[in-house]
PDB file of C-alpha atoms and ligand atoms in Angstrom:
ATOM      1  CA  MET A  15      -0.004   0.032   0.013  1.00 75.00           C
ATOM      2  CA  LYS A  16       1.204   3.499  -0.796  1.00 90.00           C
ATOM      3  CA  ASN A  17       1.491   6.195   1.873  1.00 97.00           C
ATOM      4  CA  ILE A  18      -1.567   8.458   2.368  1.00 98.00           C
ATOM      5  CA  ILE A  19      -1.665  12.125   3.397  1.00 98.00           C
ATOM      6  CA  PHE A  20      -4.952  13.691   4.452  1.00 98.00           C
ATOM      7  CA  ILE A  21      -5.407  17.424   4.049  1.00 98.00           C
ATOM      8  CA  ALA A  22      -8.537  19.153   5.284  1.00 98.00           C
ATOM      9  CA  PRO A  23      -9.768  22.041   7.422  1.00 98.00           C
ATOM     10  CA  PRO A  24     -10.273  21.549  11.191  1.00 98.00           C
ATOM     11  CA  ALA A  25     -12.944  18.973  12.081  1.00 97.00           C
ATOM     12  CA  ALA A  26     -13.471  17.933   8.442  1.00 98.00           C
ATOM     13  CA  GLY A  27     -12.963  14.275   9.319  1.00 97.00           C
ATOM     14  CA  LYS A  28      -9.206  13.609   8.870  1.00 98.00           C
ATOM     15  CA  GLY A  29      -8.944  11.657  12.138  1.00 97.00           C
ATOM     16  CA  THR A  30     -12.199   9.780  11.669  1.00 97.00           C
ATOM     17  CA  GLN A  31     -11.338   8.657   8.111  1.00 98.00           C
ATOM     18  CA  SER A  32      -7.665   7.888   9.048  1.00 98.00           C
ATOM     19  CA  SER A  33      -8.850   5.551  11.801  1.00 96.00           C
ATOM     20  CA  LEU A  34     -11.116   3.675   9.487  1.00 97.00           C
ATOM     21  CA  ILE A  35      -8.433   3.306   6.858  1.00 97.00           C
ATOM     22  CA  GLU A  36      -5.932   2.240   9.542  1.00 97.00           C
ATOM     23  CA  GLU A  37      -8.294  -0.575  10.518  1.00 96.00           C
ATOM     24  CA  LYS A  38      -9.168  -1.637   7.010  1.00 96.00           C
ATOM     25  CA  TYR A  39      -5.613  -1.690   5.554  1.00 96.00           C
ATOM     26  CA  ASN A  40      -3.616  -2.196   8.736  1.00 96.00           C
ATOM     27  CA  LEU A  41      -1.572   0.974   8.301  1.00 97.00           C
ATOM     28  CA  PRO A  42      -0.333   3.144  11.149  1.00 98.00           C
ATOM     29  CA  HIS A  43      -2.323   6.364  11.645  1.00 98.00           C
ATOM     30  CA  ILE A  44       0.045   9.215  12.452  1.00 98.00           C
ATOM     31  CA  SER A  45      -1.833  12.259  13.733  1.00 98.00           C
ATOM     32  CA  THR A  46       0.538  15.140  14.454  1.00 98.00           C
ATOM     33  CA  GLY A  47      -2.230  16.833  16.454  1.00 97.00           C
ATOM     34  CA  ASP A  48      -2.595  13.747  18.702  1.00 96.00           C
ATOM     35  CA  ILE A  49       1.263  13.510  19.164  1.00 97.00           C
ATOM     36  CA  LEU A  50       1.454  17.195  20.046  1.00 98.00           C
ATOM     37  CA  ARG A  51      -1.458  16.948  22.459  1.00 96.00           C
ATOM     38  CA  GLU A  52       0.379  14.147  24.298  1.00 95.00           C
ATOM     39  CA  VAL A  53       3.647  16.142  24.530  1.00 97.00           C
ATOM     40  CA  SER A  54       1.677  19.177  25.700  1.00 97.00           C
ATOM     41  CA  LYS A  55       0.940  17.350  28.918  1.00 96.00           C
ATOM     42  CA  GLU A  56       4.580  17.436  29.902  1.00 97.00           C
ATOM     43  CA  ASP A  57       5.701  19.776  32.683  1.00 98.00           C
ATOM     44  CA  SER A  58       8.459  21.302  30.560  1.00 97.00           C
ATOM     45  CA  GLU A  59       9.210  24.329  28.389  1.00 97.00           C
ATOM     46  CA  ILE A  60       8.014  22.567  25.250  1.00 97.00           C
ATOM     47  CA  GLY A  61       4.928  21.333  27.092  1.00 97.00           C
ATOM     48  CA  SER A  62       3.980  24.853  28.054  1.00 98.00           C
ATOM     49  CA  TYR A  63       4.719  26.234  24.591  1.00 98.00           C
ATOM     50  CA  LEU A  64       2.485  23.568  23.048  1.00 98.00           C
ATOM     51  CA  ARG A  65      -0.380  24.069  25.499  1.00 97.00           C
ATOM     52  CA  GLU A  66      -0.465  27.744  24.647  1.00 97.00           C
ATOM     53  CA  THR A  67      -0.119  27.285  20.856  1.00 97.00           C
ATOM     54  CA  LEU A  68      -2.633  24.425  20.509  1.00 97.00           C
ATOM     55  CA  SER A  69      -5.320  26.198  22.575  1.00 95.00           C
ATOM     56  CA  SER A  70      -4.959  29.344  20.400  1.00 95.00           C
ATOM     57  CA  GLY A  71      -5.265  27.363  17.181  1.00 96.00           C
ATOM     58  CA  SER A  72      -2.038  28.679  15.683  1.00 97.00           C
ATOM     59  CA  LEU A  73       0.500  26.385  13.978  1.00 98.00           C
ATOM     60  CA  VAL A  74       3.351  24.953  15.980  1.00 98.00           C
ATOM     61  CA  LYS A  75       6.848  26.037  14.798  1.00 98.00           C
ATOM     62  CA  ASP A  76       8.026  24.059  11.745  1.00 98.00           C
ATOM     63  CA  GLU A  77      11.360  23.050  13.386  1.00 96.00           C
ATOM     64  CA  ILE A  78       9.499  21.204  16.118  1.00 97.00           C
ATOM     65  CA  MET A  79       7.590  19.174  13.531  1.00 98.00           C
ATOM     66  CA  TYR A  80      10.563  17.908  11.471  1.00 97.00           C
ATOM     67  CA  ASP A  81      12.306  15.812  14.119  1.00 95.00           C
ATOM     68  CA  LEU A  82       9.011  14.580  15.422  1.00 96.00           C
ATOM     69  CA  ILE A  83       7.920  13.407  11.965  1.00 98.00           C
ATOM     70  CA  GLU A  84      11.245  11.900  10.883  1.00 97.00           C
ATOM     71  CA  ASN A  85      11.591   9.947  14.121  1.00 97.00           C
ATOM     72  CA  ARG A  86       8.052   8.604  13.850  1.00 98.00           C
ATOM     73  CA  LEU A  87       8.364   7.646  10.152  1.00 98.00           C
ATOM     74  CA  SER A  88      11.680   5.879  10.845  1.00 97.00           C
ATOM     75  CA  LYS A  89       9.880   3.308  12.991  1.00 98.00           C
ATOM     76  CA  GLU A  90       9.492  -0.184  11.591  1.00 97.00           C
ATOM     77  CA  ASP A  91       5.666  -0.111  11.501  1.00 97.00           C
ATOM     78  CA  CYS A  92       5.937   2.536   8.714  1.00 97.00           C
ATOM     79  CA  ASN A  93       7.923   0.319   6.327  1.00 95.00           C
ATOM     80  CA  ASN A  94       4.805  -0.886   4.452  1.00 94.00           C
ATOM     81  CA  GLY A  95       2.997   2.455   4.307  1.00 96.00           C
ATOM     82  CA  TYR A  96       1.382   4.891   6.762  1.00 98.00           C
ATOM     83  CA  ILE A  97      -1.372   7.501   7.032  1.00 98.00           C
ATOM     84  CA  LEU A  98      -0.322  11.109   7.798  1.00 98.00           C
ATOM     85  CA  ASP A  99      -3.091  13.176   9.395  1.00 98.00           C
ATOM     86  CA  GLY A 100      -2.047  16.790   9.977  1.00 98.00           C
ATOM     87  CA  PHE A 101       1.361  16.932   8.241  1.00 98.00           C
ATOM     88  CA  PRO A 102       2.479  18.628   6.079  1.00 98.00           C
ATOM     89  CA  ARG A 103       0.586  21.760   6.996  1.00 98.00           C
ATOM     90  CA  ASN A 104       2.279  24.378   4.778  1.00 98.00           C
ATOM     91  CA  VAL A 105       4.470  24.469   1.648  1.00 98.00           C
ATOM     92  CA  GLU A 106       7.644  24.776   3.737  1.00 98.00           C
ATOM     93  CA  GLN A 107       6.757  21.573   5.583  1.00 98.00           C
ATOM     94  CA  ALA A 108       5.950  19.833   2.296  1.00 98.00           C
ATOM     95  CA  LYS A 109       9.377  20.686   0.879  1.00 98.00           C
ATOM     96  CA  LYS A 110      11.078  19.401   4.043  1.00 98.00           C
ATOM     97  CA  TYR A 111       8.909  16.262   3.855  1.00 98.00           C
ATOM     98  CA  ASP A 112      10.197  15.626   0.317  1.00 98.00           C
ATOM     99  CA  GLU A 113      13.743  15.549   1.769  1.00 98.00           C
ATOM    100  CA  ILE A 114      12.681  13.266   4.645  1.00 98.00           C
ATOM    101  CA  LEU A 115      11.097  10.842   2.140  1.00 97.00           C
ATOM    102  CA  LYS A 116      14.325  10.658   0.122  1.00 97.00           C
ATOM    103  CA  ARG A 117      16.341   9.936   3.286  1.00 97.00           C
ATOM    104  CA  LEU A 118      13.881   7.175   4.307  1.00 96.00           C
ATOM    105  CA  ASN A 119      13.660   5.801   0.743  1.00 95.00           C
ATOM    106  CA  GLN A 120       9.839   6.249   0.776  1.00 95.00           C
ATOM    107  CA  GLU A 121       7.467   7.563  -1.861  1.00 95.00           C
ATOM    108  CA  LEU A 122       4.910  10.351  -1.533  1.00 96.00           C
ATOM    109  CA  GLY A 123       1.845   8.175  -2.351  1.00 96.00           C
ATOM    110  CA  TYR A 124      -1.671   9.573  -2.259  1.00 97.00           C
ATOM    111  CA  VAL A 125      -2.566  13.114  -1.125  1.00 98.00           C
ATOM    112  CA  ILE A 126      -6.264  13.206  -0.380  1.00 98.00           C
ATOM    113  CA  VAL A 127      -8.076  16.464   0.333  1.00 98.00           C
ATOM    114  CA  LEU A 128     -11.512  16.470   2.082  1.00 98.00           C
ATOM    115  CA  GLU A 129     -13.446  19.399   0.727  1.00 97.00           C
ATOM    116  CA  ILE A 130     -16.215  20.610   3.047  1.00 97.00           C
ATOM    117  CA  ASP A 131     -18.579  23.529   3.539  1.00 95.00           C
ATOM    118  CA  GLU A 132     -17.398  25.909   6.318  1.00 92.00           C
ATOM    119  CA  LYS A 133     -20.909  25.953   7.823  1.00 91.00           C
ATOM    120  CA  ILE A 134     -20.740  22.240   8.623  1.00 95.00           C
ATOM    121  CA  LEU A 135     -17.361  22.542  10.384  1.00 95.00           C
ATOM    122  CA  GLU A 136     -18.541  24.646  13.307  1.00 90.00           C
ATOM    123  CA  LYS A 137     -21.225  22.020  14.118  1.00 92.00           C
ATOM    124  CA  ARG A 138     -18.624  19.259  14.036  1.00 95.00           C
ATOM    125  CA  ILE A 139     -16.191  21.239  16.227  1.00 95.00           C
ATOM    126  CA  THR A 140     -18.702  22.077  18.958  1.00 93.00           C
ATOM    127  CA  GLY A 141     -20.216  18.572  18.987  1.00 96.00           C
ATOM    128  CA  ARG A 142     -17.006  16.603  19.105  1.00 97.00           C
ATOM    129  CA  ARG A 143     -16.304  14.529  22.235  1.00 97.00           C
ATOM    130  CA  ILE A 144     -13.307  12.284  22.775  1.00 97.00           C
ATOM    131  CA  CYS A 145     -12.849   9.337  25.152  1.00 97.00           C
ATOM    132  CA  GLU A 146     -10.172  10.275  27.675  1.00 95.00           C
ATOM    133  CA  LYS A 147      -9.218   6.596  28.066  1.00 96.00           C
ATOM    134  CA  CYS A 148      -9.070   5.172  24.484  1.00 94.00           C
ATOM    135  CA  GLY A 149      -9.299   8.234  22.256  1.00 93.00           C
ATOM    136  CA  ALA A 150     -12.469   7.105  20.420  1.00 94.00           C
ATOM    137  CA  VAL A 151     -14.192  10.120  18.770  1.00 96.00           C
ATOM    138  CA  TYR A 152     -17.927  10.944  18.941  1.00 97.00           C
ATOM    139  CA  ASN A 153     -20.127  13.813  17.838  1.00 97.00           C
ATOM    140  CA  LEU A 154     -23.266  15.008  19.692  1.00 97.00           C
ATOM    141  CA  ASN A 155     -24.495  16.809  16.545  1.00 94.00           C
ATOM    142  CA  ALA A 156     -24.458  13.798  14.180  1.00 93.00           C
ATOM    143  CA  ALA A 157     -26.931  10.943  14.888  1.00 92.00           C
ATOM    144  CA  SER A 158     -24.586   8.233  13.709  1.00 92.00           C
ATOM    145  CA  GLN A 159     -21.672   9.585  15.819  1.00 94.00           C
ATOM    146  CA  GLN A 160     -23.419   9.859  19.196  1.00 97.00           C
ATOM    147  CA  PRO A 161     -22.471   7.664  22.168  1.00 98.00           C
ATOM    148  CA  LYS A 162     -25.177   5.160  23.320  1.00 97.00           C
ATOM    149  CA  ILE A 163     -24.908   6.376  26.954  1.00 97.00           C
ATOM    150  CA  GLU A 164     -24.424  10.070  27.570  1.00 96.00           C
ATOM    151  CA  SER A 165     -20.800  11.175  28.214  1.00 97.00           C
ATOM    152  CA  THR A 166     -19.668   7.546  28.162  1.00 98.00           C
ATOM    153  CA  CYS A 167     -17.477   5.715  25.561  1.00 98.00           C
ATOM    154  CA  ASP A 168     -19.291   2.824  23.832  1.00 98.00           C
ATOM    155  CA  GLN A 169     -16.017   0.951  23.445  1.00 97.00           C
ATOM    156  CA  CYS A 170     -14.348   1.142  26.865  1.00 98.00           C
ATOM    157  CA  GLY A 171     -16.766   2.945  29.217  1.00 98.00           C
ATOM    158  CA  GLY A 172     -14.336   5.931  29.579  1.00 98.00           C
ATOM    159  CA  ARG A 173     -15.519   9.469  30.186  1.00 98.00           C
ATOM    160  CA  LEU A 174     -15.993  11.685  27.127  1.00 98.00           C
ATOM    161  CA  GLN A 175     -14.358  15.096  27.134  1.00 97.00           C
ATOM    162  CA  GLN A 176     -14.022  18.111  24.885  1.00 96.00           C
ATOM    163  CA  ARG A 177     -10.718  19.223  23.289  1.00 95.00           C
ATOM    164  CA  ASN A 178      -9.646  22.589  24.639  1.00 91.00           C
ATOM    165  CA  ASP A 179      -9.255  24.012  21.140  1.00 95.00           C
ATOM    166  CA  ASP A 180     -12.835  23.001  20.269  1.00 95.00           C
ATOM    167  CA  ASN A 181     -14.431  26.383  20.797  1.00 93.00           C
ATOM    168  CA  VAL A 182     -15.681  28.969  18.331  1.00 92.00           C
ATOM    169  CA  GLU A 183     -12.765  31.371  18.874  1.00 93.00           C
ATOM    170  CA  SER A 184      -9.994  28.860  18.380  1.00 94.00           C
ATOM    171  CA  PHE A 185     -11.905  27.318  15.438  1.00 95.00           C
ATOM    172  CA  LYS A 186     -11.848  30.689  13.609  1.00 95.00           C
ATOM    173  CA  ASN A 187      -8.075  30.911  14.009  1.00 96.00           C
ATOM    174  CA  ARG A 188      -7.598  27.272  12.974  1.00 97.00           C
ATOM    175  CA  TYR A 189      -9.759  27.769   9.882  1.00 97.00           C
ATOM    176  CA  GLN A 190      -7.872  30.960   8.959  1.00 97.00           C
ATOM    177  CA  GLN A 191      -4.558  29.136   9.331  1.00 98.00           C
ATOM    178  CA  TYR A 192      -5.883  26.429   7.019  1.00 98.00           C
ATOM    179  CA  VAL A 193      -6.934  28.907   4.351  1.00 98.00           C
ATOM    180  CA  GLU A 194      -3.727  30.987   4.495  1.00 98.00           C
ATOM    181  CA  LYS A 195      -1.059  28.317   5.083  1.00 98.00           C
ATOM    182  CA  THR A 196      -2.421  24.874   4.265  1.00 98.00           C
ATOM    183  CA  GLU A 197      -4.566  25.453   1.156  1.00 98.00           C
ATOM    184  CA  PRO A 198      -1.496  26.553  -0.963  1.00 98.00           C
ATOM    185  CA  LEU A 199      -0.314  22.953  -0.560  1.00 97.00           C
ATOM    186  CA  LEU A 200      -3.086  21.796  -2.799  1.00 98.00           C
ATOM    187  CA  ASP A 201      -1.460  23.448  -5.823  1.00 98.00           C
ATOM    188  CA  TYR A 202       1.919  22.105  -4.768  1.00 98.00           C
ATOM    189  CA  TYR A 203       0.595  18.539  -4.875  1.00 98.00           C
ATOM    190  CA  LYS A 204      -1.754  19.047  -7.829  1.00 97.00           C
ATOM    191  CA  GLN A 205       1.257  20.010  -9.961  1.00 96.00           C
ATOM    192  CA  GLN A 206       2.878  16.690  -9.015  1.00 95.00           C
ATOM    193  CA  GLY A 207      -0.252  14.742 -10.067  1.00 94.00           C
ATOM    194  CA  VAL A 208      -0.756  13.107  -6.679  1.00 95.00           C
ATOM    195  CA  LEU A 209      -3.803  15.023  -5.423  1.00 97.00           C
ATOM    196  CA  TYR A 210      -7.230  13.397  -5.085  1.00 97.00           C
ATOM    197  CA  VAL A 211     -10.342  15.343  -4.072  1.00 97.00           C
ATOM    198  CA  VAL A 212     -13.069  13.854  -1.872  1.00 98.00           C
ATOM    199  CA  ASN A 213     -16.431  15.470  -0.973  1.00 97.00           C
ATOM    200  CA  GLY A 214     -16.336  15.587   2.841  1.00 97.00           C
ATOM    201  CA  ASN A 215     -19.892  16.823   3.307  1.00 96.00           C
ATOM    202  CA  GLY A 216     -21.537  13.407   3.456  1.00 94.00           C
ATOM    203  CA  THR A 217     -21.841  10.800   6.158  1.00 95.00           C
ATOM    204  CA  VAL A 218     -18.757   9.047   7.521  1.00 96.00           C
ATOM    205  CA  ASP A 219     -19.649   5.993   5.372  1.00 97.00           C
ATOM    206  CA  GLU A 220     -20.118   8.036   2.221  1.00 97.00           C
ATOM    207  CA  VAL A 221     -16.807   9.824   2.667  1.00 98.00           C
ATOM    208  CA  GLN A 222     -15.071   6.533   3.452  1.00 98.00           C
ATOM    209  CA  GLN A 223     -16.376   4.917   0.269  1.00 97.00           C
ATOM    210  CA  GLN A 224     -14.967   7.661  -1.907  1.00 97.00           C
ATOM    211  CA  ILE A 225     -11.569   7.214  -0.256  1.00 97.00           C
ATOM    212  CA  ILE A 226     -11.654   3.417  -0.733  1.00 96.00           C
ATOM    213  CA  ASN A 227     -12.507   3.984  -4.403  1.00 96.00           C
ATOM    214  CA  ILE A 228      -9.368   6.079  -4.790  1.00 95.00           C
ATOM    215  CA  LEU A 229      -7.130   3.599  -2.931  1.00 95.00           C
ATOM    216  CA  GLU A 230      -8.546   0.743  -4.924  1.00 93.00           C
ATOM    217  CA  LYS A 231      -8.067   2.680  -8.198  1.00 83.00           C
ATOM    218  CA  ARG A 232     -11.689   3.344  -9.039  1.00 63.00           C
ATOM    219  CA  GLY A 233     -11.249   7.118  -8.598  1.00 53.00           C
ATOM    220  CA  GLY A 234      -9.713   9.709 -10.886  1.00 47.00           C
ATOM    221  CA  ASN A 235      -6.423  11.533 -10.434  1.00 47.00           C
ATOM    222  CA  ILE A 236      -6.915  15.220 -10.994  1.00 42.00           C
TER     223      ILE A 236
HETATM  224  P1  AP5 B 304      -5.145  18.655  14.627  1.00 83.00           P
HETATM  225  O1  AP5 B 304      -5.391  17.762  15.756  1.00 83.00           O
HETATM  226  O2  AP5 B 304      -4.662  18.109  13.329  1.00 83.00           O
HETATM  227  O3  AP5 B 304      -6.471  19.539  14.411  1.00 83.00           O
HETATM  228  P2  AP5 B 304      -7.260  20.077  13.090  1.00 83.00           P
HETATM  229  O4  AP5 B 304      -6.498  20.067  11.835  1.00 83.00           O
HETATM  230  O5  AP5 B 304      -7.891  21.278  13.522  1.00 83.00           O
HETATM  231  O6  AP5 B 304      -8.232  18.892  12.804  1.00 83.00           O
HETATM  232  P3  AP5 B 304      -9.188  18.154  13.843  1.00 83.00           P
HETATM  233  O7  AP5 B 304      -8.448  17.059  14.600  1.00 83.00           O
HETATM  234  O8  AP5 B 304      -9.901  19.175  14.681  1.00 83.00           O
HETATM  235  O9  AP5 B 304     -10.229  17.568  12.898  1.00 83.00           O
HETATM  236  P4  AP5 B 304     -10.298  16.227  12.029  1.00 83.00           P
HETATM  237  O10 AP5 B 304     -10.252  16.641  10.605  1.00 83.00           O
HETATM  238  O11 AP5 B 304      -9.323  15.222  12.552  1.00 83.00           O
HETATM  239  O12 AP5 B 304     -11.782  15.777  12.302  1.00 83.00           O
HETATM  240  P5  AP5 B 304     -12.383  14.513  13.143  1.00 83.00           P
HETATM  241  O13 AP5 B 304     -12.250  13.310  12.344  1.00 83.00           O
HETATM  242  O14 AP5 B 304     -11.934  14.527  14.531  1.00 83.00           O
HETATM  243  O15 AP5 B 304      -4.101  19.796  15.032  1.00 83.00           O
HETATM  244  C1  AP5 B 304      -4.315  20.500  16.231  1.00 83.00           C
HETATM  245  C2  AP5 B 304      -3.222  21.558  16.379  1.00 83.00           C
HETATM  246  O16 AP5 B 304      -1.934  20.937  16.414  1.00 83.00           O
HETATM  247  C3  AP5 B 304      -3.172  22.579  15.267  1.00 83.00           C
HETATM  248  O17 AP5 B 304      -4.066  23.635  15.480  1.00 83.00           O
HETATM  249  C4  AP5 B 304      -1.718  23.052  15.396  1.00 83.00           C
HETATM  250  O18 AP5 B 304      -1.590  23.929  16.469  1.00 83.00           O
HETATM  251  C5  AP5 B 304      -0.973  21.773  15.791  1.00 83.00           C
HETATM  252  N1  AP5 B 304      -0.412  21.035  14.585  1.00 83.00           N
HETATM  253  C6  AP5 B 304      -0.771  19.805  14.155  1.00 83.00           C
HETATM  254  N2  AP5 B 304      -0.070  19.454  13.073  1.00 83.00           N
HETATM  255  C7  AP5 B 304       0.744  20.487  12.815  1.00 83.00           C
HETATM  256  C8  AP5 B 304       1.767  20.712  11.850  1.00 83.00           C
HETATM  257  N3  AP5 B 304       2.029  19.846  10.878  1.00 83.00           N
HETATM  258  N4  AP5 B 304       2.432  21.908  11.896  1.00 83.00           N
HETATM  259  C9  AP5 B 304       2.183  22.823  12.833  1.00 83.00           C
HETATM  260  N5  AP5 B 304       1.227  22.682  13.769  1.00 83.00           N
HETATM  261  C10 AP5 B 304       0.568  21.506  13.797  1.00 83.00           C
HETATM  262  O19 AP5 B 304     -13.942  14.914  13.074  1.00 83.00           O
HETATM  263  C11 AP5 B 304     -14.416  16.043  13.778  1.00 83.00           C
HETATM  264  C12 AP5 B 304     -15.808  15.741  14.415  1.00 83.00           C
HETATM  265  O20 AP5 B 304     -16.757  15.492  13.365  1.00 83.00           O
HETATM  266  C13 AP5 B 304     -15.798  14.436  15.247  1.00 83.00           C
HETATM  267  O21 AP5 B 304     -16.675  14.637  16.328  1.00 83.00           O
HETATM  268  C14 AP5 B 304     -16.359  13.359  14.317  1.00 83.00           C
HETATM  269  O22 AP5 B 304     -17.047  12.368  15.031  1.00 83.00           O
HETATM  270  C15 AP5 B 304     -17.277  14.156  13.426  1.00 83.00           C
HETATM  271  N6  AP5 B 304     -17.362  13.646  12.042  1.00 83.00           N
HETATM  272  C16 AP5 B 304     -16.321  13.282  11.248  1.00 83.00           C
HETATM  273  N7  AP5 B 304     -16.720  12.990   9.996  1.00 83.00           N
HETATM  274  C17 AP5 B 304     -18.065  13.166   9.990  1.00 83.00           C
HETATM  275  C18 AP5 B 304     -19.076  12.976   9.062  1.00 83.00           C
HETATM  276  N8  AP5 B 304     -18.786  12.609   7.785  1.00 83.00           N
HETATM  277  N9  AP5 B 304     -20.375  13.345   9.365  1.00 83.00           N
HETATM  278  C19 AP5 B 304     -20.658  13.783  10.644  1.00 83.00           C
HETATM  279  N10 AP5 B 304     -19.736  13.902  11.633  1.00 83.00           N
HETATM  280  C20 AP5 B 304     -18.473  13.640  11.316  1.00 83.00           C
HETATM  281 MG1   MG B 305      -7.915  15.174  14.044  1.00 83.00          MG
END
């Protein structure tokens, strides 16, 4: 299986779709947001920098991302392909990623963008709940994504909590960062003929089917 990169605005479904693809094709799901949220719990200078940056919705400094990504992609579980959720996030990171791929003798693979209406995103942001124990993701505003018992994870019984950047103010900044810094990446990858566009407005299953069609070669390269 080739590597997969998901690019999409905040709360568009990158994590949800990556987890489904991880399960179906047995590929590691590497979410830079999840990794950074873990490091942000540390009682250290970097921990404190990350807590502040993540809650504001701004991007973390590029230099911090490079070592983190190269170390993770060097692990053995990435040898047969992996899913990148949240990296690269700007053209600078994409250029650095090209160098990392060369060093690791890996290929770019698929770049999949989830296109979605901005109106839908705010609903997904405010409704998202995450299990503090196992990380399973729910949404109170989507019938198929709600937990069976209020505030409780279906899978492990853990308590559901809200991410501290899941508020309207931080969302506005995250969305603006996406438009200004991440969207230019689409041209970068389009020119290389590796960009695939998926309509992210549908249900989780509808979006997943489009992705499977691409990975199983029934989609079109734009
Ligand atoms: P990150 O964690 O990547 O946040 P994000 O890009 O804002 O994306 P989200 O995780 O919020 O959304 P998602 O697309 O994964 O959606 P999900 O599947 O959960 O990054 C966080 C921060 O880390 C950044 O702001 C930045 O500071 C830093 N960072 C990370 N990478 C970086 C980098 N490379 N460089 C610099 N800084 C970096 O879905 C959302 C909700 O909707 C869920 O509740 C889900 O259940 C629901 N849902 C999903 N799909 C559907 C559907 N089809 N229908 C209905 N509901 C759905
Ligand atoms: Mg995510």
